[in-house]
PDB file of C-alpha atoms in Angstrom:
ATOM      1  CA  UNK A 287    -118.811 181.034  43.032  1.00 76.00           C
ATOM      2  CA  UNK A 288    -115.351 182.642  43.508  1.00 73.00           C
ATOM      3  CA  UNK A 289    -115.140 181.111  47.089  1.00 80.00           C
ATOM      4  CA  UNK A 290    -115.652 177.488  45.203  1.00 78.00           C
ATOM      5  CA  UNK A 291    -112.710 175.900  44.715  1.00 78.00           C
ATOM      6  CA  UNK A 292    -113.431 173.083  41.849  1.00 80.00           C
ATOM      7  CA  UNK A 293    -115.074 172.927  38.631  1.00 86.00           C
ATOM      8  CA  UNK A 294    -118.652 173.103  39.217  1.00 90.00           C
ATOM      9  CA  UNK A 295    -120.407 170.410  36.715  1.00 93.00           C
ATOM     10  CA  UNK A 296    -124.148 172.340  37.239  1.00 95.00           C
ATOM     11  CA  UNK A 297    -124.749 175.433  39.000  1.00 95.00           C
ATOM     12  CA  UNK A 298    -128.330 176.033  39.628  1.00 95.00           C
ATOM     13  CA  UNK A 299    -129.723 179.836  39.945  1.00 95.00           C
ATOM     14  CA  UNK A 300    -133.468 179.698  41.088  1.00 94.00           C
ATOM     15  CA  UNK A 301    -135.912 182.181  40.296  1.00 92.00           C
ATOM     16  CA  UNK A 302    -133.182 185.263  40.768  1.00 90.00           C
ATOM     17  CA  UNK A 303    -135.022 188.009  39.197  1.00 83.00           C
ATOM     18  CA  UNK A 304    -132.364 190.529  40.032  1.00 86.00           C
ATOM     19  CA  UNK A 305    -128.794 189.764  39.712  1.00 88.00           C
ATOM     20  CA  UNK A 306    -125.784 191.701  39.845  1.00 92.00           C
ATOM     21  CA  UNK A 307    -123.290 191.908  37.024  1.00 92.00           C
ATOM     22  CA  UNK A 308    -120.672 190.252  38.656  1.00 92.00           C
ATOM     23  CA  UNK A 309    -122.569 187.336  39.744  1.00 92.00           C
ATOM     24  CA  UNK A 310    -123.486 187.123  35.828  1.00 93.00           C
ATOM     25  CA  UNK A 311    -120.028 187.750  34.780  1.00 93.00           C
ATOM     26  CA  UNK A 312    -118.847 184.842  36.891  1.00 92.00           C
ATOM     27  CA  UNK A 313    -121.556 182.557  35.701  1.00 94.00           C
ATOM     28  CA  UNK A 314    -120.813 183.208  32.135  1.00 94.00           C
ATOM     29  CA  UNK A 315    -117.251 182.457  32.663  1.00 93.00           C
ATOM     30  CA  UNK A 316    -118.018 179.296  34.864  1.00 93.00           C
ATOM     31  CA  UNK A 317    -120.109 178.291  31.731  1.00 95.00           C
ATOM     32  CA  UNK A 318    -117.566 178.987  29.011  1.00 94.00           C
ATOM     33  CA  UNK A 319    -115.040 176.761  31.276  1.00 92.00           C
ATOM     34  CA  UNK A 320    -118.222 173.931  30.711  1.00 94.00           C
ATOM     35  CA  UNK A 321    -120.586 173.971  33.483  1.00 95.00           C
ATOM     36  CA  UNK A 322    -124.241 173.530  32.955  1.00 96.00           C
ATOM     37  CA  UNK A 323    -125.981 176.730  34.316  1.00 97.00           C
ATOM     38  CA  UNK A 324    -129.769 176.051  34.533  1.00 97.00           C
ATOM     39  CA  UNK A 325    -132.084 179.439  35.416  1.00 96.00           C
ATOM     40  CA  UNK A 326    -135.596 180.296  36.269  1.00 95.00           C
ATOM     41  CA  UNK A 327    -137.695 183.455  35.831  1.00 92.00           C
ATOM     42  CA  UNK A 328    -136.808 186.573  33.985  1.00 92.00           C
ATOM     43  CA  UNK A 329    -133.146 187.630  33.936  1.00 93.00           C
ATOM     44  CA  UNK A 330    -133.114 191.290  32.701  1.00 91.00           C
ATOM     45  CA  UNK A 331    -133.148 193.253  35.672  1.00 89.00           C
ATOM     46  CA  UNK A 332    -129.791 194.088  37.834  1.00 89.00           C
ATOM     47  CA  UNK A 333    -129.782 194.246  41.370  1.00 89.00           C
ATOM     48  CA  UNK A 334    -130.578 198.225  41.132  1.00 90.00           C
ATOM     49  CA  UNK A 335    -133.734 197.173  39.074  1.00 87.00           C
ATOM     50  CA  UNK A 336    -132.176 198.671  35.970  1.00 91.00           C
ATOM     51  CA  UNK A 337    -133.075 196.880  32.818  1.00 89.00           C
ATOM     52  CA  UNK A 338    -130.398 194.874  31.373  1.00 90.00           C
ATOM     53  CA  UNK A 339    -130.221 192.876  27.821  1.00 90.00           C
ATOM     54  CA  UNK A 340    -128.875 189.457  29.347  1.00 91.00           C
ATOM     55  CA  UNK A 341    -131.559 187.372  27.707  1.00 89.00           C
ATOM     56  CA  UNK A 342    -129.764 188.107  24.268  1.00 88.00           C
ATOM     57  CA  UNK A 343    -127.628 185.565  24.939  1.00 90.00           C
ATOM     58  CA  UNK A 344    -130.392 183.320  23.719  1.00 87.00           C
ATOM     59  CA  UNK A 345    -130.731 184.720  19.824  1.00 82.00           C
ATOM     60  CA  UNK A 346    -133.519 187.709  21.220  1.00 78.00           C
ATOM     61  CA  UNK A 347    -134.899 190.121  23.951  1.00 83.00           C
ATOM     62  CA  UNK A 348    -137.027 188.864  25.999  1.00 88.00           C
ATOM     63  CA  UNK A 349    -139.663 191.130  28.182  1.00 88.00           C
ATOM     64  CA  UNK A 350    -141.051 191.098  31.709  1.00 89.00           C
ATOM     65  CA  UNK A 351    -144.684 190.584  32.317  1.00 89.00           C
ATOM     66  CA  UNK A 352    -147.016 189.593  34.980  1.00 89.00           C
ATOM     67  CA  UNK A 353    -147.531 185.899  35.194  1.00 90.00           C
ATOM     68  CA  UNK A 354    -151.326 184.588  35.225  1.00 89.00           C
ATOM     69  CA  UNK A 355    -152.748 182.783  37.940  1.00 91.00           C
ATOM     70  CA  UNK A 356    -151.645 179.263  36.000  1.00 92.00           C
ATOM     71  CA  UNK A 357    -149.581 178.859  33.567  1.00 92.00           C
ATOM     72  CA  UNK A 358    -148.491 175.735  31.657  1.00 92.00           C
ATOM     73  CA  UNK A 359    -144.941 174.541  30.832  1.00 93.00           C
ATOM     74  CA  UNK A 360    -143.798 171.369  28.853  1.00 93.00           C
ATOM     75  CA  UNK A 361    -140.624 169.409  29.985  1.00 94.00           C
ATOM     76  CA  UNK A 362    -139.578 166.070  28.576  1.00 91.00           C
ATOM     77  CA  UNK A 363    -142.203 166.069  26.110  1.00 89.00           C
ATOM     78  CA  UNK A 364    -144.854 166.111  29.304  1.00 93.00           C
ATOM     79  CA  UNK A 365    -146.849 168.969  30.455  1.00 94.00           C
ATOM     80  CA  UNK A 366    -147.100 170.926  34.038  1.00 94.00           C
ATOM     81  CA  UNK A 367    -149.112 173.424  35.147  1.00 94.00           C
ATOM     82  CA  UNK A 368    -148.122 176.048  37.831  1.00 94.00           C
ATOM     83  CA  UNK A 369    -149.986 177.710  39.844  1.00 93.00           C
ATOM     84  CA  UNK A 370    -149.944 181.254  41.048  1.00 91.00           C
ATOM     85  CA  UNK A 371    -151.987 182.202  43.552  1.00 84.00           C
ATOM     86  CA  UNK A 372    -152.910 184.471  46.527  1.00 79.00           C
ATOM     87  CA  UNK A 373    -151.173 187.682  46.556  1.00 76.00           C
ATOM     88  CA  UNK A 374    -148.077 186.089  44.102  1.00 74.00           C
ATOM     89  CA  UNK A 375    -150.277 187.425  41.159  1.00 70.00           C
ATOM     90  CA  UNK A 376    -149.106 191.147  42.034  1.00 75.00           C
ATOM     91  CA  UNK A 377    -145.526 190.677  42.881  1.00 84.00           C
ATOM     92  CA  UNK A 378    -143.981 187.516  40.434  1.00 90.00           C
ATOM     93  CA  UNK A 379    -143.119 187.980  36.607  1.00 91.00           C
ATOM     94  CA  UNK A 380    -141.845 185.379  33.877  1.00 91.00           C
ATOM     95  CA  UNK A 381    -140.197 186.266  31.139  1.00 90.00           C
ATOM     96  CA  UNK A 382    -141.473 186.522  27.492  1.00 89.00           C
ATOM     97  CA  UNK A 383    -139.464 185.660  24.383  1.00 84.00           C
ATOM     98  CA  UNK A 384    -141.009 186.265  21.098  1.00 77.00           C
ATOM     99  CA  UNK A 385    -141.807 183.014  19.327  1.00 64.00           C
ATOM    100  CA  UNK A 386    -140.469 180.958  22.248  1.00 63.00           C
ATOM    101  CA  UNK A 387    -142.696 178.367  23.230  1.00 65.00           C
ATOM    102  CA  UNK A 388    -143.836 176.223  26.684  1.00 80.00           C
ATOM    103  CA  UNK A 389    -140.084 174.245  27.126  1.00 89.00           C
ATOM    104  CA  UNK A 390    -137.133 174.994  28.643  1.00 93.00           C
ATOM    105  CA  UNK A 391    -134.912 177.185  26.524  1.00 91.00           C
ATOM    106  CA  UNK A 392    -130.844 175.379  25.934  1.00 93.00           C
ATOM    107  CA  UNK A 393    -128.748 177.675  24.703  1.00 93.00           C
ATOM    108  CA  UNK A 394    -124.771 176.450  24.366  1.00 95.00           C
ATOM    109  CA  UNK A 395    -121.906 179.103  25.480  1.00 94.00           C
ATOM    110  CA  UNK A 396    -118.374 178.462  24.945  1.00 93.00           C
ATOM    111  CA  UNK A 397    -118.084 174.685  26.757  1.00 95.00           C
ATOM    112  CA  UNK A 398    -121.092 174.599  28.781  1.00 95.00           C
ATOM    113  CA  UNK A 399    -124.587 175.700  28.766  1.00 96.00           C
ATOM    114  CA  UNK A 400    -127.600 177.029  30.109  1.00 96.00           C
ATOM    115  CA  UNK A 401    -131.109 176.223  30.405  1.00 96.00           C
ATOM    116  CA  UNK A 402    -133.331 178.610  30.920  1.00 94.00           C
ATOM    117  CA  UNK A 403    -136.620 178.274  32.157  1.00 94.00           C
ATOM    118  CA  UNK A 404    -139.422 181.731  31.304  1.00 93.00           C
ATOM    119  CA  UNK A 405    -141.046 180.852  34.640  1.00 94.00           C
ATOM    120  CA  UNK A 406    -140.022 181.139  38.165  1.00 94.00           C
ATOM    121  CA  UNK A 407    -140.440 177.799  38.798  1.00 94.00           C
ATOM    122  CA  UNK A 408    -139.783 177.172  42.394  1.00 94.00           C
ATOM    123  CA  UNK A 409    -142.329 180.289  43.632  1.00 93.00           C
ATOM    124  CA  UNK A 410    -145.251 178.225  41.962  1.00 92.00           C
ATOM    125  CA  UNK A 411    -147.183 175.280  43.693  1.00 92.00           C
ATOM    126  CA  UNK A 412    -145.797 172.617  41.570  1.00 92.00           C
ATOM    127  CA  UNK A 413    -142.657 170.770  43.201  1.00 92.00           C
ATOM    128  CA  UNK A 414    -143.168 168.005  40.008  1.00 94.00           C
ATOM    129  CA  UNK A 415    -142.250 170.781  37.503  1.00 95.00           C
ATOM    130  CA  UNK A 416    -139.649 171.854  39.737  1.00 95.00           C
ATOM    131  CA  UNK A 417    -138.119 168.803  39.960  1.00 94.00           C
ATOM    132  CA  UNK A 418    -138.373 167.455  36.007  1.00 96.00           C
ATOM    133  CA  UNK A 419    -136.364 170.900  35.439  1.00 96.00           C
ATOM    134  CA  UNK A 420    -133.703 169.716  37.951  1.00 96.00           C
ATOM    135  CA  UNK A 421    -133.877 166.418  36.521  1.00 94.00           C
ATOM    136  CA  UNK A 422    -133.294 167.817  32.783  1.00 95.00           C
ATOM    137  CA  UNK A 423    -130.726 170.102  33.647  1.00 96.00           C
ATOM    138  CA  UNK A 424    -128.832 166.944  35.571  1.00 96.00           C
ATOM    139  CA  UNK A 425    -128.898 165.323  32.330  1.00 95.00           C
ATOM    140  CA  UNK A 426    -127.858 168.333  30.179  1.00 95.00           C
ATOM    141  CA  UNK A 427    -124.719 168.619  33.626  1.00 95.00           C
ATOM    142  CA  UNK A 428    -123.913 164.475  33.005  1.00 93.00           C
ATOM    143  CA  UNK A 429    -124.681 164.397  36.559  1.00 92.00           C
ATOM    144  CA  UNK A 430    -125.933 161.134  38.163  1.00 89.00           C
ATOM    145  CA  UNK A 431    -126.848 159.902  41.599  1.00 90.00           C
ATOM    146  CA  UNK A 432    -124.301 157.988  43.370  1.00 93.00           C
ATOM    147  CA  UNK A 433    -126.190 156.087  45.498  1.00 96.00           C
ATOM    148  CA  UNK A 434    -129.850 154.486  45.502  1.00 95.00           C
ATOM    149  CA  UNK A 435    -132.055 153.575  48.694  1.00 96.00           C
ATOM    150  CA  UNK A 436    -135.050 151.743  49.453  1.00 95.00           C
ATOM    151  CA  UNK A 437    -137.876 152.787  50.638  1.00 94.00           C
ATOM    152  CA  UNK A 438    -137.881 156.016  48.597  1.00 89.00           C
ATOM    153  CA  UNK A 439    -139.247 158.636  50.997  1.00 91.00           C
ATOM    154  CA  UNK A 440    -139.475 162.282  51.453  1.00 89.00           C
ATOM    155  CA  UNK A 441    -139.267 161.619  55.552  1.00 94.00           C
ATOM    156  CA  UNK A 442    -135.376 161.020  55.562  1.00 96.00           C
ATOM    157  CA  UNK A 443    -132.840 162.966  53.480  1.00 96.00           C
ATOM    158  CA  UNK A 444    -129.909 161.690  52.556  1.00 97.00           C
ATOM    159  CA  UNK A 445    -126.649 163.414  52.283  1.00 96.00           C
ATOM    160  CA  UNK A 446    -123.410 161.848  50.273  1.00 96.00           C
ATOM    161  CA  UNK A 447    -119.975 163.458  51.441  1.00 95.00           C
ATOM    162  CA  UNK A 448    -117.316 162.196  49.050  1.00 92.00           C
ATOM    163  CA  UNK A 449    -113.646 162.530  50.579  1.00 94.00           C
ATOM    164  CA  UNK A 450    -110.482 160.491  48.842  1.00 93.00           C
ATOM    165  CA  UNK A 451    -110.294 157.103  50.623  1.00 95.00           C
ATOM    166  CA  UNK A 452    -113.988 157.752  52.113  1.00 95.00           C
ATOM    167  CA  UNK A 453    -117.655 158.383  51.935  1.00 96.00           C
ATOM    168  CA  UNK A 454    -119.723 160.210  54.580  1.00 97.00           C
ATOM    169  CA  UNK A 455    -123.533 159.313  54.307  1.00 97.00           C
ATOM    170  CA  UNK A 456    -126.094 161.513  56.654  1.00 98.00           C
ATOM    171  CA  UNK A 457    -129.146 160.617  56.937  1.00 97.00           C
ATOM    172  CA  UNK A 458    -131.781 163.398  58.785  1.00 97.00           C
ATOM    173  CA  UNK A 459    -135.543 162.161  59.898  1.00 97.00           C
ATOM    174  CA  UNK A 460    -138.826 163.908  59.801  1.00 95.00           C
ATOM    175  CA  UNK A 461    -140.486 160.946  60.349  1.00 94.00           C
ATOM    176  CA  UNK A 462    -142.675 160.075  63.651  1.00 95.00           C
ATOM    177  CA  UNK A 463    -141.127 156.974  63.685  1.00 95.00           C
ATOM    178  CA  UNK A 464    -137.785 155.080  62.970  1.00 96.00           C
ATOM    179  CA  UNK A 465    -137.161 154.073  59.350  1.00 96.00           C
ATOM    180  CA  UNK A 466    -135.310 150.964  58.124  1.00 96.00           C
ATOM    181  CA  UNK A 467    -133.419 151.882  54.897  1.00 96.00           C
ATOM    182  CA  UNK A 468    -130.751 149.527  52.111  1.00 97.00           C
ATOM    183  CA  UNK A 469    -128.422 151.921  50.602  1.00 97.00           C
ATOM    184  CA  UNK A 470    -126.458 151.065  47.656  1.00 96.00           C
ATOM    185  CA  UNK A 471    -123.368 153.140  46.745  1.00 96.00           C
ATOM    186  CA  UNK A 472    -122.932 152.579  43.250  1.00 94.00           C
ATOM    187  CA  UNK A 473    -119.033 153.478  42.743  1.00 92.00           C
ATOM    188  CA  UNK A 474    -118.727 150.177  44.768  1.00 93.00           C
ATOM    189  CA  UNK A 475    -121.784 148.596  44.132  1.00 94.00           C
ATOM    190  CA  UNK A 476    -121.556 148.137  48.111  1.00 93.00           C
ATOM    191  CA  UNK A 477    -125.017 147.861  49.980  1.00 95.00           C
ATOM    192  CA  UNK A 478    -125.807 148.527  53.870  1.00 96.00           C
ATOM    193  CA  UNK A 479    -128.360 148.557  56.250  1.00 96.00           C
ATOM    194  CA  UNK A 480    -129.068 151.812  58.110  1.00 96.00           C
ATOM    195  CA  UNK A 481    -131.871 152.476  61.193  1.00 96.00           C
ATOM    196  CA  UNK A 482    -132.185 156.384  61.036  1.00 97.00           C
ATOM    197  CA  UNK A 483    -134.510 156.940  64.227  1.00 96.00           C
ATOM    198  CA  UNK A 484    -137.607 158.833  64.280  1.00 96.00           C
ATOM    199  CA  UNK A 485    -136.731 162.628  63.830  1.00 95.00           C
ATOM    200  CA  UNK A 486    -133.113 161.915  64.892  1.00 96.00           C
ATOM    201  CA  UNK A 487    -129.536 161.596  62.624  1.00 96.00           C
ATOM    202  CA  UNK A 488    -127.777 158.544  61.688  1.00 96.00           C
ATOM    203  CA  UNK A 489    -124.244 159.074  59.862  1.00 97.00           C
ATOM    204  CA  UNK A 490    -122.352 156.178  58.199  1.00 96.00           C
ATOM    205  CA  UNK A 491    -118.941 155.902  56.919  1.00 95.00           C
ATOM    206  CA  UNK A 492    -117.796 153.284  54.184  1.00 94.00           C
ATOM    207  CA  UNK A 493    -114.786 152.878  52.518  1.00 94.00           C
ATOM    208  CA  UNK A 494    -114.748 153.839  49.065  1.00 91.00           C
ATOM    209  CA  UNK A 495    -112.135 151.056  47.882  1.00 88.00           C
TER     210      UNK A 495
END
């Protein structure tokens, strides 16, 4: 965070479970200056596993258990469930607030915000939930996409590098063959064809005036 040098719209801290108290200092601050902060898992513990009382930023203490082997959370109004398994059982905790219930917790600090979510999240089996806390704590951030692309697949990702006059778009294959793709960048409403070959890169530049 001190290394960044802009004003970071949402900063995303997955499943920490330890954290030191700079790195909390600096995220309050980065909040207070109106960044959306969205969390995962329990937050009272610094990195020399010495309890801390961080979660009373939220109105009340929360505690560390155990999670169970699957445990439901609701986001948007629709329900997840997580699953826990193997030897996770023994080694991952959520947190526990008292009268807090299944949703993501919003809690507004100084200009920003943060969302907190009781579960670790990204150490379950559930990429959905994963992603419809992402996609909440976009919204909460006022962070949109600035480009869409057809076909929407998970074999090429697709990396946007803004600059002043341009815009550098990466795309990286996992796919066993070449994909054909129409990308729209929506600042100019300008649309291109791209062939990113089968497990290879493909890079395109376009003007952003």
């Amino acid at each position: 965070l001190a290394e960044y040098p802009g004003q970071a719209k949402l900063i995303i801290v997955p499943s920490p479970r330890v954290l030191t108290d700079k790195c909390w200092d600096l995220l309050l601050a980065e909040i207070r200056r109106g960044a959306t902060v969205a969390i995962s898992g329990p937050i009272d513990t610094d990195d020399h596993w010495l309890p801390v009382k961080r979660s009373n930023l939220f109105g009340s203490p929360a505690q560390t258990v155990p999670i169970a082997e699957s445990e439901a959370i609701t986001i948007r109004a629709r329900q997840y469930s997580v699953r826990f398994e193997g030897e996770k059982m023994q080694r991952i905790e959520k947190a526990l607030v008292k009268g807090s219930s299944s949703h993501p917790v919003v809690q507004p600090y100084g200009l920003g915000r943060v969302i907190w979510c009781l579960l670790p999240l990204e150490l379950g089996d559930s990429l959905a939930a994963v992603a419809a806390f992402y996609r909440q704590a976009l919204a909460l951030a006022r962070v949109g996409p600035i480009f869409t692309a057809t076909p929407r697949t998970p074999d090429v990702l697709i990396l946007p590098s803004v600059f002043r006059d341009v815009v550098l778009y990466t795309f990286v294959s996992e796919a066993s063959r070449d994909v054909r793709m129409t990308l729209t960048h929506l600042e100019t409403r300008h649309r291109f064809n791209v062939l990113v070959p089968a497990g290879r890169t493909a890079m395109v530049f376009i003007d952003r005036s």
